[in-house]
Each structure stands twice: as C-alpha cells, then as structure tokens.
Coordinates of C-alpha atoms in Angstrom, one line a residue:
M1 CA 0.0 0.0 0.0
A2 CA 1.4 3.4 -1.0
S3 CA 2.0 6.0 1.7
E4 CA -0.7 8.3 0.1
Q5 CA -3.5 6.2 1.5
I6 CA -2.0 6.3 5.0
Q7 CA -1.7 10.0 5.0
R8 CA -5.4 10.3 4.3
S9 CA -6.3 8.5 7.5
Q10 CA -7.2 10.4 10.6
Q11 CA -6.1 7.5 12.8
S12 CA -3.3 7.9 15.3
Q13 CA 0.1 7.1 13.9
Q14 CA 1.7 6.3 17.3
P15 CA 3.1 2.8 17.9
L16 CA 0.9 0.5 19.9
Q17 CA 2.8 -1.3 22.6
Q18 CA -0.3 -3.3 23.7
P19 CA -2.3 -3.9 20.5
L20 CA -5.9 -4.9 21.1
A21 CA -6.7 -8.2 19.3
V22 CA -10.3 -8.5 17.9
V23 CA -10.0 -12.2 17.4
S24 CA -6.9 -14.1 18.2
S25 CA -5.6 -17.7 18.4
S26 CA -2.2 -19.1 19.0
G27 CA -0.5 -22.1 17.8
G28 CA 3.0 -23.6 17.9
S29 CA 5.0 -24.9 15.0
A30 CA 3.8 -28.2 13.8
P31 CA 6.3 -31.0 13.3
G32 CA 7.5 -31.0 9.7
S33 CA 6.0 -27.6 9.1
S34 CA 7.0 -25.8 5.9
S35 CA 9.1 -23.3 7.9
E36 CA 11.5 -26.1 8.8
K37 CA 12.1 -26.7 5.1
I38 CA 13.2 -23.1 4.4
N39 CA 16.3 -21.8 6.0
F40 CA 15.2 -18.1 6.1
K41 CA 18.4 -17.0 7.7
A42 CA 20.5 -18.4 4.9
L43 CA 18.6 -16.4 2.2
H44 CA 19.9 -13.1 0.9
V45 CA 18.6 -9.7 -0.2
R46 CA 19.6 -8.1 -3.5
E47 CA 19.2 -4.4 -4.3
F48 CA 17.9 -3.0 -7.5
S49 CA 18.5 0.7 -8.4
G50 CA 17.4 2.7 -11.4
H51 CA 14.7 5.1 -10.3
K52 CA 15.6 8.7 -9.6
K53 CA 13.2 9.0 -6.6
K54 CA 11.3 6.9 -4.1
V55 CA 9.7 3.7 -5.2
H56 CA 6.0 3.4 -4.2
S57 CA 5.0 0.1 -5.6
V58 CA 6.4 -3.3 -6.7
A59 CA 4.5 -6.1 -8.5
W60 CA 5.4 -9.5 -10.1
N61 CA 4.0 -10.7 -13.4
C62 CA 2.1 -14.1 -13.5
T63 CA 5.2 -16.1 -14.5
G64 CA 7.3 -14.7 -11.6
K65 CA 10.1 -13.7 -14.0
K66 CA 9.4 -10.0 -14.4
L67 CA 8.9 -7.3 -11.7
A68 CA 7.5 -3.9 -12.2
S69 CA 8.3 -0.9 -10.0
G70 CA 6.5 2.5 -9.9
S71 CA 8.1 5.7 -8.6
I72 CA 7.4 9.3 -7.8
D73 CA 9.9 10.1 -10.6
Q74 CA 6.9 9.6 -12.9
T75 CA 8.1 6.4 -14.4
A76 CA 7.6 2.7 -14.0
R77 CA 10.3 0.1 -14.7
I78 CA 10.2 -3.5 -15.7
W79 CA 13.0 -5.8 -14.4
H80 CA 13.9 -9.3 -15.6
V81 CA 14.6 -11.3 -12.5
E82 CA 16.2 -14.8 -12.7
P83 CA 15.0 -16.6 -9.5
H84 CA 18.0 -18.9 -9.3
G85 CA 20.6 -16.9 -11.2
H86 CA 22.9 -14.0 -10.5
S87 CA 22.5 -11.8 -13.6
K88 CA 20.9 -8.5 -13.3
N89 CA 19.5 -7.8 -16.8
K90 CA 18.8 -4.2 -17.9
D91 CA 15.5 -2.8 -17.0
I92 CA 13.0 -1.1 -19.3
E93 CA 11.8 2.4 -18.4
L94 CA 8.2 3.2 -19.0
K95 CA 7.8 7.0 -19.7
G96 CA 4.5 8.9 -20.2
H97 CA 2.9 9.7 -16.9
S98 CA 3.2 13.4 -15.8
D99 CA 2.9 12.6 -12.1
S100 CA 3.9 10.0 -9.6
V101 CA 3.3 6.3 -10.5
D102 CA 1.7 5.2 -7.3
Q103 CA 0.4 1.8 -8.0
L104 CA 0.7 -0.9 -10.7
C105 CA -0.5 -4.4 -11.4
W106 CA 0.0 -7.1 -14.1
D107 CA -2.6 -8.9 -16.2
P108 CA -3.1 -12.2 -14.3
R109 CA -3.4 -14.0 -17.7
H110 CA -0.8 -12.2 -19.8
A111 CA 2.8 -12.0 -18.7
D112 CA 3.6 -8.9 -20.7
L113 CA 0.7 -6.6 -20.0
L114 CA 1.1 -4.1 -17.1
A115 CA -1.3 -1.4 -15.9
T116 CA -0.2 1.7 -14.0
A117 CA -2.2 4.3 -12.0
S118 CA -0.9 7.8 -11.5
G119 CA -1.6 11.0 -9.8
D120 CA -2.0 12.5 -13.2
K121 CA -5.5 11.0 -13.3
T122 CA -4.6 8.5 -16.1
V123 CA -4.5 4.7 -16.2
R124 CA -2.2 3.2 -18.8
L125 CA -1.6 -0.2 -20.2
W126 CA 1.9 -1.1 -21.2
D127 CA 3.5 -3.9 -23.3
A128 CA 6.5 -5.1 -21.3
R129 CA 8.2 -6.4 -24.4
T130 CA 8.5 -3.0 -26.0
G131 CA 8.0 -0.6 -23.1
K132 CA 5.3 1.2 -25.1
C133 CA 1.9 2.4 -23.8
S134 CA -0.8 0.6 -25.8
Q135 CA -3.9 2.1 -24.1
Q136 CA -4.7 4.9 -21.7
V137 CA -7.8 6.5 -20.2
E138 CA -8.2 9.7 -18.1
L139 CA -10.4 9.4 -15.0
S140 CA -11.8 12.0 -12.6
G141 CA -9.3 12.0 -9.8
E142 CA -5.8 11.2 -8.6
N143 CA -5.5 7.4 -8.7
I144 CA -4.0 5.6 -5.8
N145 CA -5.2 2.0 -6.2
I146 CA -5.4 -0.4 -9.1
T147 CA -6.1 -4.1 -9.4
F148 CA -6.9 -6.6 -12.1
K149 CA -9.9 -9.0 -12.0
P150 CA -8.5 -12.6 -11.8
D151 CA -9.7 -13.4 -15.4
G152 CA -7.9 -10.3 -16.8
T153 CA -11.1 -8.7 -18.3
H154 CA -11.6 -5.7 -15.9
I155 CA -9.4 -3.3 -14.0
A156 CA -10.6 -1.6 -10.8
V157 CA -9.1 1.8 -9.9
G158 CA -9.6 3.8 -6.7
N159 CA -8.8 7.5 -6.3
R160 CA -8.2 9.9 -3.4
D161 CA -11.9 10.9 -3.5
D162 CA -13.0 7.4 -2.6
E163 CA -14.4 6.8 -6.0
L164 CA -14.1 3.4 -7.7
T165 CA -14.0 3.0 -11.5
I166 CA -14.2 -0.3 -13.3
I167 CA -12.4 -0.4 -16.7
D168 CA -13.1 -2.8 -19.5
V169 CA -9.6 -4.0 -20.5
R170 CA -10.5 -4.8 -24.1
K171 CA -12.1 -1.4 -24.9
F172 CA -10.1 0.4 -22.2
K173 CA -13.1 2.5 -21.2
P174 CA -14.9 2.9 -17.9
L175 CA -17.8 0.4 -17.4
Q176 CA -19.1 1.9 -14.2
K177 CA -18.2 4.2 -11.3
R178 CA -19.2 4.3 -7.7
K179 CA -18.4 6.9 -5.1
F180 CA -18.4 5.8 -1.4
A181 CA -19.3 7.9 1.6
Y182 CA -16.4 6.5 3.7
E183 CA -12.7 6.4 3.3
V184 CA -11.6 3.6 1.0
N185 CA -8.0 2.5 1.4
E186 CA -7.3 -0.6 -0.7
I187 CA -9.3 -2.7 -3.1
A188 CA -9.2 -6.4 -4.3
W189 CA -11.2 -9.1 -6.0
N190 CA -11.5 -12.5 -4.4
S191 CA -9.8 -15.4 -6.2
T192 CA -12.8 -16.2 -8.3
G193 CA -13.7 -12.6 -9.2
E194 CA -17.3 -12.9 -7.7
L195 CA -16.6 -10.7 -4.7
F196 CA -15.0 -7.3 -4.4
F197 CA -13.3 -6.1 -1.1
L198 CA -12.8 -2.6 0.2
T199 CA -10.8 -1.8 3.3
T200 CA -12.1 1.3 5.0
G201 CA -11.2 4.0 7.5
N202 CA -14.0 2.7 9.7
G203 CA -12.0 -0.4 10.6
T204 CA -14.2 -2.6 8.4
V205 CA -13.9 -4.6 5.2
E206 CA -16.8 -4.1 2.9
V207 CA -17.7 -7.2 0.8
L208 CA -19.4 -6.3 -2.4
S209 CA -21.0 -8.6 -5.0
Y210 CA -19.5 -8.3 -8.5
P211 CA -20.4 -6.9 -11.0
S212 CA -23.3 -5.2 -9.2
L213 CA -21.0 -3.7 -6.5
Q214 CA -23.8 -4.0 -4.0
T215 CA -22.8 -4.5 -0.4
L216 CA -23.3 -8.1 0.8
Q217 CA -21.5 -7.9 4.2
T218 CA -19.6 -5.5 6.5
L219 CA -16.8 -7.3 8.3
I220 CA -15.9 -5.5 11.6
G221 CA -12.3 -6.5 12.0
H222 CA -10.2 -3.8 13.7
T223 CA -10.3 -1.0 16.3
A224 CA -8.8 1.4 13.8
G225 CA -8.8 2.0 10.0
C226 CA -8.1 -0.9 7.7
Y227 CA -5.3 0.0 5.3
C228 CA -4.4 -3.0 3.2
I229 CA -5.6 -6.4 2.0
A230 CA -3.9 -9.5 0.5
I231 CA -5.7 -12.4 -1.1
D232 CA -4.4 -15.9 -0.5
P233 CA -3.4 -17.3 -3.9
T234 CA -4.8 -20.7 -2.9
G235 CA -8.2 -19.2 -2.3
R236 CA -8.5 -20.2 1.4
Y237 CA -7.9 -16.9 3.1
F238 CA -7.5 -13.1 2.9
A239 CA -5.6 -10.9 5.2
V240 CA -6.2 -7.3 6.4
G241 CA -3.7 -4.9 7.8
S242 CA -4.8 -2.1 10.1
A243 CA -3.8 1.1 11.9
D244 CA -4.1 -0.8 15.1
A245 CA -0.8 -2.6 14.2
L246 CA -2.6 -5.9 13.7
V247 CA -3.0 -8.2 10.7
S248 CA -6.2 -10.3 10.7
L249 CA -6.6 -13.5 8.7
W250 CA -10.1 -14.4 7.4
D251 CA -11.6 -17.6 6.1
A252 CA -12.6 -16.7 2.6
S253 CA -15.6 -19.0 2.5
E254 CA -17.0 -18.4 6.0
M255 CA -16.0 -14.7 6.2
L256 CA -14.8 -15.3 9.8
C257 CA -11.5 -14.1 11.4
V258 CA -9.5 -17.1 12.3
R259 CA -6.4 -15.5 13.8
T260 CA -4.4 -12.3 14.2
F261 CA -0.7 -11.5 13.8
T262 CA 0.6 -9.1 16.4
K263 CA 4.3 -8.7 15.7
L264 CA 4.3 -5.1 14.5
E265 CA 3.9 -2.0 16.7
W266 CA 3.1 0.6 14.0
P267 CA 0.1 0.8 11.6
V268 CA 0.3 -1.9 9.0
R269 CA 1.1 -0.4 5.6
T270 CA 1.4 -3.4 3.3
I271 CA 0.9 -7.2 3.4
S272 CA 1.3 -10.2 1.0
I273 CA 0.6 -14.0 1.2
S274 CA 3.1 -16.3 -0.5
H275 CA 2.2 -18.3 -3.7
D276 CA 1.6 -21.6 -1.8
G277 CA -0.4 -19.9 1.0
Q278 CA 2.2 -20.8 3.6
Y279 CA 3.6 -17.4 4.7
L280 CA 2.4 -13.9 5.4
A281 CA 4.7 -10.9 5.0
S282 CA 3.7 -7.7 6.8
A283 CA 5.4 -4.3 7.1
S284 CA 4.9 -0.9 8.6
E285 CA 7.1 1.8 10.0
D286 CA 8.8 -0.8 12.2
L287 CA 12.3 -1.3 10.8
F288 CA 11.7 -4.9 9.8
I289 CA 9.4 -7.0 7.6
G290 CA 7.8 -9.8 9.5
I291 CA 7.3 -13.2 8.0
A292 CA 4.9 -15.6 9.8
E293 CA 3.2 -18.9 9.1
V294 CA -0.3 -18.5 7.9
E295 CA -1.7 -21.6 9.6
T296 CA -0.2 -21.1 13.0
G297 CA 0.5 -17.4 13.2
R298 CA 4.1 -18.2 14.3
S299 CA 6.7 -15.7 13.4
V300 CA 9.5 -17.4 11.4
H301 CA 11.7 -14.5 10.3
Q302 CA 12.3 -10.8 10.2
I303 CA 14.0 -9.0 7.3
P304 CA 15.8 -5.9 8.7
C305 CA 15.1 -2.6 6.8
R306 CA 16.1 1.0 7.3
A307 CA 12.8 2.9 6.6
A308 CA 9.1 2.5 6.6
M309 CA 7.7 0.1 3.9
N310 CA 5.5 1.2 1.0
S311 CA 5.1 -2.2 -0.7
V312 CA 5.8 -5.9 -0.2
E313 CA 4.9 -8.6 -2.6
W314 CA 5.6 -12.3 -2.8
N315 CA 6.5 -13.8 -6.2
P316 CA 3.7 -16.0 -7.6
K317 CA 6.0 -19.0 -8.3
Y318 CA 9.0 -18.7 -6.0
N319 CA 9.9 -17.8 -2.4
L320 CA 11.1 -14.3 -3.3
L321 CA 9.7 -11.2 -1.6
A322 CA 10.1 -7.8 -3.3
F323 CA 9.9 -4.7 -1.1
A324 CA 10.2 -1.0 -1.5
A325 CA 10.6 1.6 1.3
D326 CA 10.5 5.3 1.9
K327 CA 13.9 6.8 1.4
Q328 CA 16.3 6.4 4.4
V329 CA 16.5 9.6 6.4
D330 CA 20.1 10.6 6.1
K331 CA 22.1 13.2 4.3
Y332 CA 23.2 10.7 1.6
Q333 CA 19.7 9.5 0.8
T334 CA 21.1 6.0 0.2
D335 CA 17.8 4.4 -0.5
E336 CA 16.5 6.9 -3.0
G337 CA 15.1 5.1 -6.0
V338 CA 15.9 1.6 -4.7
F339 CA 13.9 -1.6 -4.1
R340 CA 15.0 -5.0 -2.9
I341 CA 14.2 -8.6 -3.3
Y342 CA 14.7 -11.2 -0.4
G343 CA 15.0 -14.9 -0.9
F344 CA 18.1 -15.5 -3.1
E345 CA 20.3 -18.5 -2.1
S346 CA 23.4 -16.5 -2.7
P347 CA 24.3 -12.8 -2.4

C-alpha cells in the first residue's frame, strides 16, 4: 500500500505497545511444518536501483520472471529477475505519466501486460516487451489504487476521493463508477472474481458482489482504520492490515476471522501472502518486515530494513519477496530510487 492512503487516514500514527486483538488464536510450530524446510536466515537480499526518486509500488507478473516498479519520478520500470541466477538484466523504463506512478499491477493471464495508475489521473496499459503504452484513459481523480480482475477482463481503480472505477480492458473505457461515503483505502477481488473487497477507514472490510457492486456484508475486524488487504493465492484466506498494528486473517468462504498477527507495533502499511499460502509478510514503520506462518501465526523470520515500507509482494511462483521503502532519512539518501528482493540463495 502506498503512503498516500496512509496520509489520508485520521487515525493515530503512534506505535501501539499493547495492541488490542479483535479475534486471536495461538499455535505452535507443527512437526515437519514448511518453515522447517526453508532456512530463512540463509537467504539473501539483492538491491535494484534505477529510479531517480522513491519507489512506491512493486509487483510481479504471472510467471514470476518480471517485476515492475513504480516511482514518484513519474516512471515505471520492468525488471527481468532470474529466481535462481545471479545476472541483473537491464531494466526497461516506461515513460509517459506526468505525475507519480503510485500503483501498478500485471494482467493475471498475460505475462507482458502491465497497468499503471498515477496522480496525473490517467491509467495506462503497457507492453512489457516494447516498453510502449498501448492504451490509456483519463479518469476523474488522482488514482492511488489499481487491481486486475483474476480473469484479466476488468481493472478496478480507486482514487483519493473514494471513487471506484471499473475499466473494460478490451475497450479500455470505464464500465461503471461508484463513489463511497467513507474512506476507501485498498481494493481487491477474491480469487474467483465474484466478490470485491474494500478496506475502510472505519475499521471494516466491505464485501461487495461483482459486478453489481452491492454491499453483501460488512466485516468488523479492527479497532482502527483498515489499510491493506492481501488475497491468499490458494483461495483459502484473505488478510487485512490495520492502523491498530494488527493483521487479521479471514476464512474466505466463511468470512470469519481465524487469527491475528501481532508482531508489528506501528500501523500496518502493506501485506502479502506467498504463492503456496504458507507465509504472510507484513510491514509498517517498524524497521523490519515480518514473515509468519499463515496456519499457526508463528513468526518465522524478520527482514531488517532501514525505513518505513511502501510495498511488499511475494513472487507468484518462488519464495522471493520484493519490497520498497520510503527513502532512508540521512544526508546521503542512500535508499533513493531503490527496491530490494529477499529470498536468493546467494548474495
């Protein structure tokens, strides 16, 4: 989740030393659990630099071989990442936006189609093979959220004014718009595309039917605003991160909270669930990214970082975690324009 949505919230930004769990359950590590198969401490982080200013968003394509990054330098970049190799291929720069590229997402069915949302009010579709913009549409506000429907037919875009626009990908024109009376922070479809989720400043998750966008259910999950949401790629769960420093895990079929993760002390900015549904990554202004087992809630690793996180995303095929942070506060601005990937077996 980009920092723009966080700045819109009226919730307290102070660390919570004693977070209040809405629903919680504890569990130890089961014998033979998947965490025992991955030696997290032996894995390494690689740094990728190329942007001129802070990176807001990172996203993997459906094959897990390309990663896109969006920056306040008004560009996006596409990087070829070899999961088991050492080479750092040249990246492709995507130019055209006239304001910050706050969010981006890949077509779930097409490995070379990338959509970007910008503060310049436009949404653009790019061909990753050529770096050219193939489609664009101008909407009514500054766009801070974007997500593809799982079948690749529609794109949902949210703006600063809490307005949602659905775009037909084939025609690249708006299908419908809806403005909400409450703060909308992050948006997502469920794994089948039949439901649409909104995290809100009211501490709730609104569950809408799709395509009608009528409210089916309001999930009361947190004592402060809900910032971010992550869908389990296996379809079992979804997770919600909140200003109360908690991450809640929900059964996707029962719409019930099954456990909470309490490792962070600051409002949760960004979360992601691994491709096999085993691990949850969460980050905030705490100077680490937490990795926990989804099934037990047990913390298995922390990735040290030097600034507040803007975006974390697991690779859809491999145990690689991409992350981008606010620039490090020092006179050298050593993190300006940088993002990183954790999970490589060698430096």
